[in-house]
XYZ file of C-alpha atoms in Angstrom:
126
model
C -12.509 31.779 1.553
C -12.852 28.390 -0.125
C -11.475 25.373 1.732
C -10.510 22.449 -0.455
C -11.023 19.112 1.204
C -8.261 17.078 -0.707
C -8.698 13.566 -0.048
C -5.318 11.709 0.768
C -4.270 9.287 -2.036
C -3.895 5.554 -1.456
C -2.710 2.956 -3.992
C -3.346 -0.654 -3.413
C -1.215 -3.283 -5.369
C -2.443 -6.795 -4.958
C -3.090 -9.484 -7.538
C -6.474 -10.419 -6.046
C -9.304 -8.249 -7.291
C -11.394 -9.209 -4.238
C -8.932 -7.479 -1.928
C -9.256 -4.460 -4.188
C -12.933 -4.355 -3.883
C -12.927 -4.838 -0.019
C -10.400 -2.179 0.503
C -12.418 0.200 -1.751
C -15.438 -0.350 0.250
C -13.877 0.599 3.499
C -11.493 3.273 2.171
C -12.867 4.592 -1.094
C -15.220 7.252 0.442
C -12.540 8.628 2.723
C -9.470 8.538 0.336
C -8.732 8.928 -3.271
C -8.266 5.223 -3.878
C -6.364 3.468 -6.874
C -6.164 -0.271 -7.394
C -3.480 -1.848 -9.549
C -3.049 -5.625 -9.880
C 0.665 -5.740 -10.001
C 3.830 -3.970 -8.973
C 4.931 -3.208 -12.512
C 1.778 -1.334 -13.320
C 2.110 0.416 -10.133
C 5.756 1.517 -10.934
C 4.401 2.634 -14.463
C 1.530 4.656 -12.723
C 4.018 6.251 -10.192
C 6.336 7.362 -13.076
C 3.531 8.895 -14.923
C 3.565 11.551 -12.196
C 1.084 10.003 -9.553
C 2.162 10.276 -5.959
C 0.002 8.607 -3.443
C 0.192 9.380 0.215
C 0.361 5.660 1.158
C 0.700 2.390 -0.685
C -0.706 -0.967 0.461
C 1.136 -3.818 -1.241
C 0.554 -7.660 -1.150
C 3.599 -9.641 -0.539
C 3.043 -12.637 -2.765
C 2.268 -11.529 -6.514
C 3.422 -12.739 -9.843
C 5.916 -10.846 -12.018
C 7.350 -8.773 -8.958
C 7.023 -9.767 -5.436
C 5.900 -7.221 -2.705
C 9.437 -7.524 -1.184
C 11.051 -6.459 -4.533
C 8.474 -3.691 -4.942
C 9.280 -2.477 -1.412
C 13.109 -2.433 -1.981
C 12.542 -0.643 -5.336
C 10.455 2.049 -3.814
C 12.821 2.589 -0.814
C 15.787 2.872 -3.185
C 14.161 5.531 -5.425
C 14.628 9.071 -4.493
C 11.358 10.131 -5.821
C 9.293 7.371 -4.058
C 11.231 6.459 -0.805
C 9.275 8.674 1.446
C 5.927 7.036 0.543
C 4.954 4.836 3.400
C 4.194 1.178 2.423
C 1.854 -1.165 4.323
C 2.435 -4.935 3.659
C -0.337 -7.160 3.450
C 0.581 -10.881 3.818
C -0.859 -14.275 4.737
C 2.574 -15.203 6.088
C 2.649 -15.301 10.075
C 6.419 -15.327 9.926
C 7.957 -13.100 12.647
C 11.201 -13.147 10.870
C 9.723 -11.930 7.577
C 7.668 -9.268 9.351
C 10.835 -7.947 11.086
C 12.764 -8.025 7.933
C 10.198 -5.993 5.830
C 9.806 -3.406 8.787
C 13.513 -3.052 8.943
C 13.647 -2.616 5.049
C 11.226 0.312 5.442
C 7.650 -1.008 5.498
C 5.522 1.204 7.528
C 3.293 -1.653 8.775
C 2.744 -5.334 8.240
C -0.892 -6.643 8.225
C -1.874 -10.332 8.218
C -4.464 -11.651 5.695
C -7.306 -12.195 6.274
C -7.459 -8.735 7.874
C -10.254 -6.881 9.409
C -10.945 -3.903 7.275
C -11.684 -1.622 10.013
C -8.335 -2.462 11.747
C -6.768 -1.650 8.279
C -8.545 1.692 8.186
C -7.420 2.639 11.622
C -3.669 1.743 10.989
C -3.726 3.733 7.755
C -5.198 6.707 9.482
C -2.437 6.623 12.066
C 0.205 6.564 9.426
C -1.013 9.383 7.144
C -2.933 11.526 9.712
C-alpha cells in the first residue's frame, strides 16, 4: 500500500516580499506554499483552478485591500469555504472584530512571531 503525504496548500497574499520570505522559511517545509504580491493576482491564480487549504492575507495593499479581498472570497461560492487569516499592523479592536465577523478565520498583528503564526495555522487546517 502506498501512502501519499499530500502537503496542505497555503497561499500568502502580501505586497511585502520580506513577509513572503519569512513565512516561506517557517511554513515552506511543512506546507505547499505559494506567495503572490497582490489580491488581483491571487484571484487570477484561484480562477486558474488552484485551491489552497488556507489563505493568509495582508490588510493594507495597493490595487485591492485585504478587506475587499476577504469580502470577494466570502461572497464567491467556489472560494467562501477557504479559511483566511488576516495580517495587519493595525491594533484596532473594532477592525479586528469587524473582519472576524466578515469571515476571517483569524487576525494576527504585525510584526508577528512566525512560530505563533505556524501554530495558529495548524489549528485552523489540522
